[in-house]
Amino acid sequence: MVRGTPWDTRNPVDQRERIADPSAWAGTGTVLHVSSPQERLVAQLARIKELSGLSLRALARQTDLSSSSLSRYLTGQLVPPWEAVVALCRAVGRDPRPLRALWAEAADAGAAPARRRNDLPADLFDFTGREAESALVEELLRTTGAAAVDGMAGVGKTSLAVHVAHRLVPAYPDGGLYLDLQGFTPGQEPLEPHAALGRLLGALDVTHPPAGTADRAALWRSELSRRRILVVLDNAVDAEQVRPLLPGAGKSAVLVTSRHRLVSLDGVPPVSLEPLTDDDAVHLFGRAAGLSLAEEEAVGQVLRQCGGLPLALRMAGARLRHRPGWTVAVLAERLRATPSRFGSAFGMSLQQLDAVQRRMFRLLGVLPGADFDAAVAGALTDMPPDRAGASLEELVDAHLVQEPSPGRYRMHDLIRQYAADIAADEEPRAEAALRRVLMHYLAQAVAHERTLPSPHRKESSPGDPARALAWFDLEYVNLVACFDAAVRLGVDEVVAELPQAMRVWFFRHRGTDDQARLLEAAAAAAARLGRDQERASLLADLGYARATAGRLTEALSAYELAEQSGPDDDIAAALALRIGMVRRDLGDLEAAQAHFRRARELFEKIGRHAGQSQALAFDGWVTLHLGQRGEAVELARTSIALADGPAQITGLVTLGLALAPDDPAESLRTLHDALTLSEQHNLQHNQAWCHNCLGVALRTTGSPEKALEHHRRAFELLEPLAEVQLEIDVLHAYAETCRAAGRYDEALTLLDRTIELARELGRPYDEKLARAARETVRAAR
């Protein structure tokens, strides 16, 4: 990197007078020979770090940024949000305004096109009143980019937020996101910010968010800064739950709802909802009833009983619509019979249902998860899906159940609590119904998993793998809720088997907190059931999840427990391969080689060619790093010959790296073949690995500038992944290429990040390598 100074430090007073001149940031003695706006911005940010005199971690702490995000800003992998640039400038006592134009240019150039998404619930066709509140919320979103709607339960906060969002979302070209934070959802804990950020990032196709909450929040703000999205955060419990989820700089906006007034949420003005005025209440009640209501005493009695709450008014109106022989006076008399306005409105709606529909309503109060379909309702009530669907339609007509999208249903929190209370008194077999639901979800997960290609079986069942993955995406929140319910009820069969049915889906979303938590509980359940082979397999998966997250010693502990379970040859072979990978990453290459060769023997014994191929490829990789290049080439070629499709990727990468010094053209062709396979099969982590190795090969063959392009692409692909081990590998290689290209500041930033990660994860071998490389760079500098 060409070093310059972003400020003329000879006269700070004069400098303040020259803030409108961006050239002042280029210094007076050095000309910046970098072409793109992003490279010029990176040069200025690197100078800020140098002026601060702080380590990467210390500077991140001082500026309230995550160190991983700061590392990406300083190496050009990500354009920082403007608030991050401001924080960095303030850390060294400099005015950020001269950088504004450069930042805007870099942000425009670096912004990747994002697909438009809109997962807002359906707007209510009978939304009534609230003109002043709607106008205020719209104005706040346009001017400040944030608003928080508060009010009592049933007052219509979500309806208002969704209504406004539908009106405004055309102005947000990247779409609208909706997330229920479950602040007051019966039977569920409020969604923790860590999990909420994971779901929000997942909606932006970030399938592997960072492990830490602070890093997730920083990545979320960064992603929003490059987009224009309207985010609706519904049902928040308090300000602390919401604060990490707020956007930073940029043109995205957030709309929050809560029963509490979030006065401590800086920069998010509150808008409080009161019950509807009498005029609006009459209008809404009339629309729900399908009548043109005259002014009469009975109408006033209904309004007083419903308390001006839209939810109660809709239900009372629906009750009258379904009883054409009733007058408003009859309805008012029936409502007065129940002292609670919620009980009266809900109870009146229940009375219009038959016994089967009332039973379904009660049981829905104990259903885990966020939403459901007719098949789940059928399992809950032990009814065929078509009959369950017909009953659900009646519940929708009575406003007891919502249908936010075709075929998907959910209940308002108040109604859900009401149903659960009735079930506690009137449903002695509610637990049996819940167990049927758990078994239904398990059966569905197993059936969908069998259509997915997996190295754990020789062939898949007929079916569409894309549909199966879409089903797991859709039902993931409900599957986790069912798993937790199974743990609570002690249904060990579901606890042990559900994570196994999610194995392929988790492979694509591996290293997550949910995965580790589910696998730990599943292994314990398998032990209680006396299923030693299942326990061994689950522990092997747990070790892999921990290794992917960079927790190598924890991974080894899980693998050792798996070995103690007496695994069969199939599981033992997989364990030997995975232990070899951990030993490799810990720097114990000889032990790794022994495990890879043991894995090869076991895979050969059970006739698993794909497994043999992997063991040979990794053996070749270790052999190459032990200095035996010729043997590594032969191992890699044998690996490729044994496999086909994506199973060849590891062998191709190993072969490409081994050939680089002697046959550059063949090396690059082989690595490009591996990259093509990764792209064809949408294996993003393998794509990142291939790009990184192409960078290594190009550096080896004397093309460091071209190599840097591949390292940068590797980091772009890694950004949404939680592949910490792969990130460390890329950091090492990227830093070495920066050193070879004379970009010493970039190399030091990358190595600082490597050391920080290694310390955080307890990786002394990686820390030792990075420290030695840092001394080499400093000497060259």
XYZ file of C-alpha atoms in Angstrom, residues 60-701:
642
model
C -11.854 -1.274 17.550
C -12.595 -0.984 21.268
C -12.079 2.787 21.264
C -14.348 3.326 18.242
C -17.010 0.833 19.377
C -16.530 -1.256 16.231
C -16.036 -4.998 16.007
C -12.444 -5.904 15.278
C -13.444 -8.273 12.463
C -15.371 -5.504 10.712
C -12.539 -3.020 11.262
C -10.127 -5.514 9.729
C -12.324 -5.769 6.640
C -12.545 -1.982 6.346
C -8.771 -1.589 6.570
C -8.086 -4.235 3.938
C -10.694 -3.131 1.438
C -12.924 -6.178 1.804
C -15.862 -4.036 2.877
C -16.788 -0.370 2.538
C -17.455 0.882 6.077
C -20.666 2.672 6.990
C -20.209 6.423 7.353
C -20.652 6.231 11.123
C -17.588 3.958 11.276
C -15.517 6.479 9.288
C -16.640 9.231 11.665
C -15.729 7.143 14.709
C -12.257 6.419 13.324
C -11.613 10.082 12.537
C -12.712 11.150 15.993
C -10.396 8.575 17.546
C -7.428 10.561 16.198
C -8.989 14.008 16.635
C -9.618 14.688 12.934
C -12.564 16.150 11.054
C -14.266 13.433 8.977
C -16.038 15.789 6.547
C -13.274 15.915 3.925
C -13.719 12.155 3.499
C -17.466 12.279 2.901
C -17.341 12.575 -0.889
C -14.670 9.874 -1.192
C -16.656 7.575 1.093
C -19.838 8.112 -0.920
C -17.988 7.351 -4.148
C -16.462 4.186 -2.656
C -19.826 3.091 -1.228
C -21.525 3.517 -4.610
C -18.741 1.672 -6.423
C -18.548 -1.125 -3.872
C -22.253 -1.708 -3.404
C -23.206 -5.144 -4.638
C -26.669 -5.478 -6.153
C -28.954 -7.175 -3.654
C -32.097 -9.077 -4.484
C -35.314 -7.394 -3.487
C -37.077 -9.064 -0.608
C -40.462 -8.369 0.945
C -41.634 -10.643 3.733
C -44.064 -8.190 5.335
C -47.301 -9.805 6.522
C -50.412 -9.017 4.505
C -51.985 -5.616 5.075
C -55.460 -5.603 6.639
C -58.200 -4.916 4.094
C -60.275 -3.172 6.782
C -57.562 -1.018 8.341
C -59.472 1.887 9.819
C -58.574 5.313 11.182
C -55.148 6.179 12.586
C -54.612 8.882 9.937
C -52.652 11.166 12.265
C -50.534 8.351 13.722
C -49.838 6.864 10.279
C -48.790 10.242 8.922
C -46.491 10.834 11.897
C -44.836 7.411 11.550
C -44.350 7.909 7.800
C -42.805 11.329 8.375
C -40.436 9.984 11.039
C -39.309 7.151 8.780
C -38.640 9.602 5.940
C -36.793 12.145 8.100
C -35.053 10.179 10.873
C -35.210 6.655 9.465
C -36.761 5.234 12.636
C -39.947 5.141 14.726
C -41.275 3.036 17.613
C -45.025 2.413 17.962
C -46.163 1.535 21.494
C -49.492 0.816 23.136
C -51.476 -1.743 25.079
C -52.131 -5.271 23.869
C -54.703 -5.448 21.076
C -54.582 -1.731 20.285
C -53.353 -2.364 16.730
C -49.599 -1.654 16.850
C -48.652 -4.402 14.416
C -51.548 -3.541 12.096
C -50.414 0.087 11.944
C -46.758 -0.850 11.407
C -47.584 -3.309 8.620
C -50.022 -0.855 7.011
C -47.441 1.949 6.974
C -44.718 -0.430 5.785
C -46.814 -1.524 2.813
C -47.391 2.118 1.880
C -43.706 3.014 2.097
C -41.928 -0.140 0.907
C -42.003 0.889 -2.796
C -39.584 3.668 -1.799
C -37.117 1.045 -0.514
C -35.686 -0.668 -3.614
C -34.125 -3.523 -1.634
C -37.434 -4.466 -0.042
C -38.917 -4.900 3.407
C -37.972 -7.245 6.239
C -40.240 -8.330 9.082
C -39.181 -10.035 12.320
C -41.342 -10.955 15.304
C -39.147 -10.471 18.393
C -41.580 -12.551 20.507
C -41.463 -10.024 23.340
C -44.864 -11.044 24.684
C -45.585 -14.308 22.869
C -47.105 -16.896 25.233
C -44.980 -19.969 25.758
C -41.885 -18.466 24.118
C -38.952 -16.483 25.430
C -38.208 -13.109 23.806
C -35.810 -13.518 20.918
C -32.272 -12.706 22.089
C -30.445 -10.053 20.021
C -27.860 -12.672 19.007
C -30.528 -14.946 17.509
C -32.483 -12.016 16.072
C -29.391 -10.760 14.252
C -28.815 -14.250 12.884
C -32.310 -14.303 11.392
C -32.071 -10.780 10.011
C -28.705 -11.501 8.405
C -30.105 -14.756 7.060
C -32.840 -12.738 5.342
C -30.015 -10.933 3.527
C -28.512 -14.298 2.474
C -25.832 -14.180 5.191
C -26.125 -17.869 6.034
C -23.139 -18.042 8.405
C -23.157 -14.924 10.605
C -20.216 -14.218 12.936
C -20.174 -15.929 16.318
C -20.244 -12.814 18.516
C -23.257 -10.546 18.988
C -21.168 -7.395 18.530
C -19.712 -8.724 15.274
C -23.192 -9.690 14.061
C -24.517 -6.216 14.878
C -21.596 -4.587 13.048
C -22.133 -6.799 9.996
C -25.898 -6.082 10.075
C -25.260 -2.329 10.107
C -22.722 -2.700 7.334
C -25.107 -4.738 5.181
C -27.885 -2.188 5.671
C -25.545 0.707 4.867
C -25.166 -0.711 1.340
C -28.898 -1.183 0.860
C -32.164 0.698 1.185
C -34.432 -1.583 3.219
C -37.416 -1.010 5.495
C -37.137 -3.218 8.596
C -40.143 -3.908 10.843
C -39.199 -5.211 14.301
C -42.471 -6.336 15.839
C -43.329 -7.180 19.439
C -40.173 -5.945 21.204
C -39.891 -6.555 24.943
C -37.593 -3.604 25.738
C -34.982 -1.218 24.366
C -32.079 -3.560 25.134
C -33.528 -6.186 22.814
C -33.849 -3.678 19.975
C -30.697 -1.567 20.291
C -28.272 -4.032 18.582
C -30.741 -4.452 15.697
C -30.884 -0.807 14.650
C -29.355 0.314 11.338
C -26.423 2.690 11.351
C -25.505 4.997 8.496
C -27.269 4.729 5.172
C -30.773 4.972 3.800
C -32.437 1.990 5.477
C -35.180 2.571 8.054
C -36.554 0.686 11.049
C -40.051 0.566 12.523
C -40.407 -1.001 15.990
C -43.529 -2.024 17.919
C -43.745 -2.760 21.640
C -46.222 -2.760 24.508
C -43.677 -0.632 26.370
C -42.639 2.889 25.459
C -38.989 2.611 24.444
C -37.938 6.026 25.711
C -34.283 5.040 26.190
C -33.878 4.084 22.524
C -31.884 7.051 21.241
C -32.732 8.193 17.744
C -35.998 6.221 17.606
C -38.897 8.612 18.313
C -41.905 7.019 20.046
C -45.461 7.120 18.701
C -48.070 5.975 21.231
C -51.391 4.452 20.163
C -54.587 4.942 22.134
C -57.808 2.960 21.625
C -59.808 4.004 18.559
C -62.057 7.008 18.758
C -65.792 6.266 18.803
C -66.221 7.295 15.161
C -63.404 5.032 13.972
C -64.543 2.220 16.253
C -68.082 2.399 14.817
C -66.682 2.348 11.293
C -64.414 -0.665 11.950
C -67.138 -2.575 13.792
C -69.546 -1.944 10.911
C -67.047 -3.147 8.310
C -66.309 -6.301 10.342
C -70.025 -6.970 10.783
C -70.779 -6.269 7.128
C -73.493 -3.773 8.130
C -74.215 -0.093 7.860
C -74.812 0.699 11.497
C -77.193 3.337 12.681
C -76.434 5.441 15.707
C -78.076 3.548 18.528
C -77.472 2.814 22.165
C -76.622 -0.838 21.490
C -73.691 0.163 19.270
C -72.303 2.290 22.080
C -72.616 -0.639 24.474
C -70.620 -2.861 22.081
C -67.947 -0.197 21.729
C -67.636 0.204 25.490
C -67.364 -3.544 25.958
C -64.604 -3.758 23.272
C -62.762 -0.781 24.732
C -61.935 0.718 21.353
C -59.466 -2.109 20.633
C -59.391 -3.108 16.943
C -58.824 -6.782 17.699
C -61.916 -6.999 19.941
C -64.016 -4.923 17.529
C -63.183 -7.156 14.578
C -64.068 -10.275 16.530
C -67.345 -8.823 17.778
C -68.230 -7.719 14.266
C -67.375 -11.137 12.856
C -69.660 -12.697 15.469
C -72.560 -10.506 14.369
C -71.873 -11.201 10.681
C -72.072 -14.949 11.305
C -75.395 -14.588 13.135
C -77.643 -12.712 10.681
C -80.651 -13.240 12.961
C -79.038 -11.229 15.744
C -79.368 -7.524 16.284
C -76.657 -5.317 17.697
C -78.636 -5.250 20.941
C -78.489 -9.052 21.211
C -74.731 -8.928 20.636
C -74.332 -6.234 23.287
C -76.302 -8.319 25.790
C -74.140 -11.392 25.135
C -70.958 -9.346 25.519
C -72.116 -7.953 28.855
C -72.404 -11.508 30.180
C -68.577 -11.724 30.338
C -66.858 -9.092 32.492
C -63.505 -9.051 30.625
C -63.607 -7.286 27.289
C -61.035 -9.730 25.889
C -62.878 -12.724 27.309
C -66.172 -11.389 26.017
C -64.900 -10.743 22.482
C -62.961 -13.987 22.258
C -65.677 -16.002 23.971
C -68.330 -14.639 21.653
C -66.230 -15.641 18.666
C -65.788 -19.130 20.091
C -69.532 -19.533 20.458
C -70.002 -19.321 16.708
C -67.772 -22.393 16.252
C -68.695 -26.043 16.490
C -67.098 -28.413 18.968
C -64.341 -29.570 16.572
C -63.343 -26.004 15.745
C -63.364 -24.970 19.421
C -61.088 -27.908 20.254
C -58.683 -26.906 17.491
C -58.635 -23.358 18.849
C -57.784 -24.553 22.364
C -55.011 -26.845 21.185
C -53.444 -24.158 19.004
C -52.656 -22.384 22.258
C -50.046 -25.051 23.123
C -48.501 -25.304 19.639
C -44.767 -24.436 19.617
C -43.244 -22.248 16.928
C -44.168 -19.096 15.069
C -46.575 -20.222 12.331
C -48.038 -23.441 10.959
C -49.904 -25.052 8.085
C -52.974 -27.273 7.859
C -50.904 -30.450 8.137
C -49.499 -29.336 11.499
C -52.990 -28.404 12.703
C -54.141 -31.829 11.556
C -51.410 -33.553 13.559
C -52.282 -31.440 16.595
C -55.991 -32.380 16.452
C -55.545 -35.863 14.958
C -57.572 -34.821 11.903
C -56.900 -35.231 8.156
C -55.309 -32.091 6.673
C -58.372 -31.267 4.534
C -60.692 -31.268 7.568
C -58.124 -29.347 9.567
C -57.871 -26.812 6.757
C -61.635 -26.325 6.716
C -61.656 -25.713 10.473
C -58.795 -23.249 10.153
C -60.769 -21.274 7.578
C -63.580 -20.932 10.105
C -61.115 -19.702 12.710
C -59.747 -17.186 10.204
C -63.285 -15.950 9.450
C -63.861 -15.513 13.188
C -60.602 -13.510 13.486
C -59.242 -16.072 15.936
C -56.445 -17.103 13.549
C -54.532 -14.979 11.036
C -53.410 -16.100 7.558
C -50.435 -13.822 6.784
C -49.658 -15.729 3.583
C -51.616 -18.395 1.664
C -51.645 -21.653 3.594
C -49.614 -20.316 6.548
C -51.373 -19.444 9.809
C -50.531 -17.789 13.117
C -52.314 -16.461 16.216
C -52.205 -13.042 17.823
C -50.361 -13.243 21.143
C -53.438 -12.245 23.145
C -55.589 -14.869 21.465
C -52.855 -17.472 21.826
C -52.661 -16.821 25.555
C -56.434 -17.025 25.805
C -56.416 -20.374 23.960
C -53.621 -21.706 26.179
C -55.523 -20.708 29.322
C -58.626 -22.557 28.104
C -56.542 -25.581 27.127
C -55.035 -25.717 30.628
C -58.566 -26.013 32.062
C -60.329 -28.054 29.389
C -57.749 -30.149 27.517
C -56.387 -32.985 29.687
C -54.786 -34.552 26.605
C -53.032 -31.407 25.394
C -49.630 -33.001 25.976
C -50.576 -35.975 23.790
C -51.583 -33.528 21.047
C -48.247 -31.740 21.371
C -46.391 -35.040 21.111
C -48.213 -35.774 17.841
C -46.977 -32.462 16.496
C -43.406 -33.265 17.505
C -43.576 -36.623 15.727
C -45.125 -34.939 12.663
C -42.266 -32.450 12.392
C -39.715 -35.230 12.895
C -41.303 -37.367 10.162
C -41.404 -34.409 7.773
C -37.782 -33.501 8.499
C -36.638 -37.087 7.918
C -38.582 -37.341 4.659
C -37.173 -34.070 3.308
C -33.638 -34.891 4.461
C -33.701 -38.168 2.533
C -34.107 -36.309 -0.759
C -30.893 -34.337 -0.128
C -27.510 -35.626 -1.346
C -25.355 -36.634 1.606
C -22.026 -38.422 2.083
C -23.690 -40.411 4.877
C -25.679 -42.573 2.444
C -25.082 -44.077 -0.971
C -28.180 -42.660 -2.672
C -31.021 -40.237 -1.964
C -34.776 -40.804 -2.077
C -36.760 -39.430 -5.026
C -37.673 -35.788 -4.609
C -36.618 -32.229 -5.297
C -33.605 -31.243 -3.160
C -34.312 -27.536 -3.727
C -37.837 -27.950 -2.338
C -36.476 -29.877 0.614
C -33.993 -27.133 1.486
C -36.739 -24.523 1.061
C -38.879 -26.498 3.511
C -36.073 -26.474 6.101
C -35.617 -22.740 5.537
C -39.340 -22.140 6.055
C -39.748 -24.390 9.081
C -36.405 -23.835 10.802
C -37.777 -21.636 13.603
C -40.594 -24.125 14.213
C -38.197 -27.091 14.199
C -36.047 -25.487 16.874
C -39.169 -24.648 18.915
C -40.320 -28.273 18.617
C -36.881 -29.504 19.661
C -37.027 -27.318 22.775
C -40.539 -28.592 23.511
C -39.295 -32.184 23.145
C -36.499 -31.479 25.626
C -39.017 -29.968 28.047
C -41.358 -32.978 27.734
C -38.543 -35.551 27.779
C -39.373 -36.941 24.319
C -35.868 -38.324 23.796
C -36.688 -39.940 20.454
C -37.361 -36.516 18.908
C -34.452 -34.901 20.741
C -32.033 -37.547 19.439
C -33.327 -37.811 15.871
C -34.315 -34.281 14.819
C -30.736 -32.895 14.610
C -29.765 -35.938 12.529
C -32.610 -35.161 10.137
C -31.282 -31.581 9.884
C -27.703 -32.718 9.181
C -27.514 -31.664 5.521
C -29.247 -28.340 6.200
C -26.850 -27.695 9.076
C -23.902 -28.549 6.830
C -24.879 -25.550 4.709
C -25.385 -23.404 7.834
C -22.759 -25.003 10.049
C -21.031 -23.739 13.125
C -24.126 -21.973 14.477
C -25.057 -21.728 18.147
C -28.313 -23.601 17.529
C -26.484 -26.488 15.889
C -24.069 -27.002 18.778
C -26.856 -26.695 21.365
C -29.110 -29.179 19.563
C -26.314 -31.691 18.994
C -25.207 -31.627 22.644
C -28.743 -32.311 23.854
C -29.277 -34.938 21.138
C -26.125 -36.856 22.096
C -27.276 -36.927 25.720
C -30.729 -38.178 24.638
C -29.177 -40.905 22.478
C -27.123 -42.042 25.488
C -30.280 -42.257 27.616
C -31.919 -44.342 24.890
C -28.907 -46.671 24.771
C -28.199 -45.816 21.116
C -24.421 -45.791 21.123
C -23.990 -45.520 17.344
C -26.354 -42.566 17.138
C -24.532 -40.926 20.054
C -21.201 -41.408 18.302
C -22.571 -39.936 15.063
C -24.058 -36.929 16.891
C -20.827 -36.306 18.768
C -18.918 -36.490 15.487
C -21.262 -33.830 14.073
C -20.829 -31.751 17.231
C -17.066 -31.915 16.853
C -17.336 -30.816 13.245
C -19.587 -27.884 14.183
C -17.093 -26.784 16.852
C -14.156 -27.169 14.484
C -15.934 -25.073 11.851
C -16.411 -22.360 14.466
C -12.665 -22.525 15.175
C -12.978 -24.258 18.588
C -10.423 -26.957 17.916
C -9.805 -28.241 21.441
C -13.564 -28.454 22.035
C -13.890 -30.300 18.737
C -11.268 -32.835 19.808
C -13.129 -33.411 23.089
C -16.319 -34.217 21.190
C -14.449 -36.522 18.802
C -12.821 -38.375 21.698
C -16.211 -38.932 23.340
C -17.494 -40.245 20.021
C -14.630 -42.735 19.822
C -15.445 -43.939 23.329
C -18.976 -44.825 22.175
C -17.622 -47.725 20.098
C -18.513 -46.405 16.648
C -18.891 -48.733 13.690
C -16.409 -48.571 10.807
C -18.469 -45.977 8.920
C -18.506 -43.497 11.800
C -14.945 -44.401 12.813
C -13.715 -43.554 9.311
C -15.416 -40.155 9.399
C -13.969 -39.545 12.868
C -10.443 -40.382 11.746
C -10.783 -37.950 8.838
C -12.115 -35.150 11.027
C -9.555 -35.671 13.777
C -6.900 -35.465 11.096
C -8.283 -32.093 10.017
C -8.157 -30.763 13.569
C -4.616 -32.056 14.086
C -3.632 -30.398 10.800
C -5.103 -27.088 11.926
C -3.301 -27.383 15.256
C -0.021 -27.745 13.354
C 0.603 -31.406 14.254
C 1.113 -32.548 10.645
C 2.558 -35.996 11.398
C -0.405 -36.900 13.637
C -2.769 -35.530 11.017
C -1.152 -37.670 8.335
C -1.537 -40.797 10.496
C -5.258 -40.108 10.983
C -5.823 -39.457 7.279
C -4.178 -42.778 6.422
C -6.252 -44.566 9.058
C -9.374 -42.963 7.535
C -8.347 -44.161 4.080
C -8.015 -47.749 5.336
C -11.432 -47.672 6.971
C -13.154 -46.094 3.966
C -11.541 -48.695 1.699
C -12.754 -51.455 4.026
C -16.376 -50.325 3.804
C -16.178 -49.513 0.084
C -16.682 -45.753 0.332
C -14.797 -44.274 -2.634
C -15.753 -40.677 -1.835
C -14.350 -41.069 1.668
C -11.173 -42.654 0.334
C -10.792 -39.750 -2.059
C -11.082 -37.191 0.727
C -8.605 -39.024 2.946
C -6.098 -39.255 0.083
C -6.521 -35.581 -0.797
C -5.938 -34.395 2.765
C -3.023 -36.811 3.120
C -1.595 -35.185 0.001
C -2.096 -31.698 1.450
C -0.226 -32.613 4.644
C 2.474 -34.423 2.674
C 2.955 -31.303 0.542
C 3.432 -29.151 3.650
C 5.879 -31.706 5.019
C 8.027 -30.962 1.954
C 7.352 -34.128 -0.070
C 5.975 -32.555 -3.240
C 6.252 -35.562 -5.584
C 4.416 -37.882 -3.207
C 1.762 -35.209 -2.666
C 1.124 -35.025 -6.430
C 0.611 -38.788 -6.640
C -1.747 -38.836 -3.655
C -3.791 -36.013 -5.169
C -4.037 -37.706 -8.572
C -5.163 -40.949 -6.945
C -7.758 -39.011 -4.967
C -9.203 -37.386 -8.101
C -9.398 -40.731 -9.921
C -11.466 -42.264 -7.105
C -14.156 -39.585 -7.029
C -16.410 -37.570 -9.263
C -18.306 -34.317 -8.979
C -17.736 -32.112 -5.914
C -15.895 -34.939 -4.130
C -12.931 -34.144 -6.440
C -12.526 -30.573 -5.164
C -10.094 -31.319 -2.329
C -7.905 -33.454 -4.582
C -7.889 -30.838 -7.331
C -6.891 -28.082 -4.887
C -4.110 -30.188 -3.418
C -2.845 -31.074 -6.892
C -3.002 -27.454 -8.039
C -0.923 -26.238 -5.094
C 1.598 -29.059 -5.490
C 2.107 -28.295 -9.203
C 2.474 -24.505 -8.818
C 6.305 -24.249 -8.650
C 7.018 -26.668 -11.535
C 4.027 -26.369 -13.860
C 2.214 -23.019 -13.334
C -0.174 -23.410 -16.270
C -1.359 -26.863 -15.176
C -1.573 -25.653 -11.574
C -3.906 -22.776 -12.453
C -6.011 -24.945 -14.772
C -6.489 -27.523 -12.013
C -7.438 -24.913 -9.418
C -9.907 -23.329 -11.848
C -11.457 -26.791 -12.354
C -11.939 -27.025 -8.585
C -13.480 -23.550 -8.514
C -15.866 -24.430 -11.350
C -17.074 -27.525 -9.467
C -17.616 -25.422 -6.346
C -19.637 -22.879 -8.287
C -21.681 -25.509 -10.122
C -22.727 -27.063 -6.806
C -23.177 -23.739 -4.966
C -20.554 -24.601 -2.328
C -19.665 -21.122 -1.146
C -17.065 -22.146 1.434
C -15.286 -24.243 -1.210
C -15.411 -21.320 -3.621
C -13.677 -19.148 -1.022
C -11.065 -21.862 -0.456
C -10.417 -22.213 -4.200
C -10.014 -18.456 -4.679
C -7.579 -18.321 -1.784
C -5.529 -21.175 -3.212
C -5.536 -19.523 -6.648
C -4.063 -16.503 -4.874
C -1.341 -18.687 -3.354
C -0.552 -20.265 -6.722
C -0.396 -16.896 -8.496
C 1.871 -15.477 -5.815
C 4.109 -18.544 -6.119
C 4.329 -18.049 -9.876
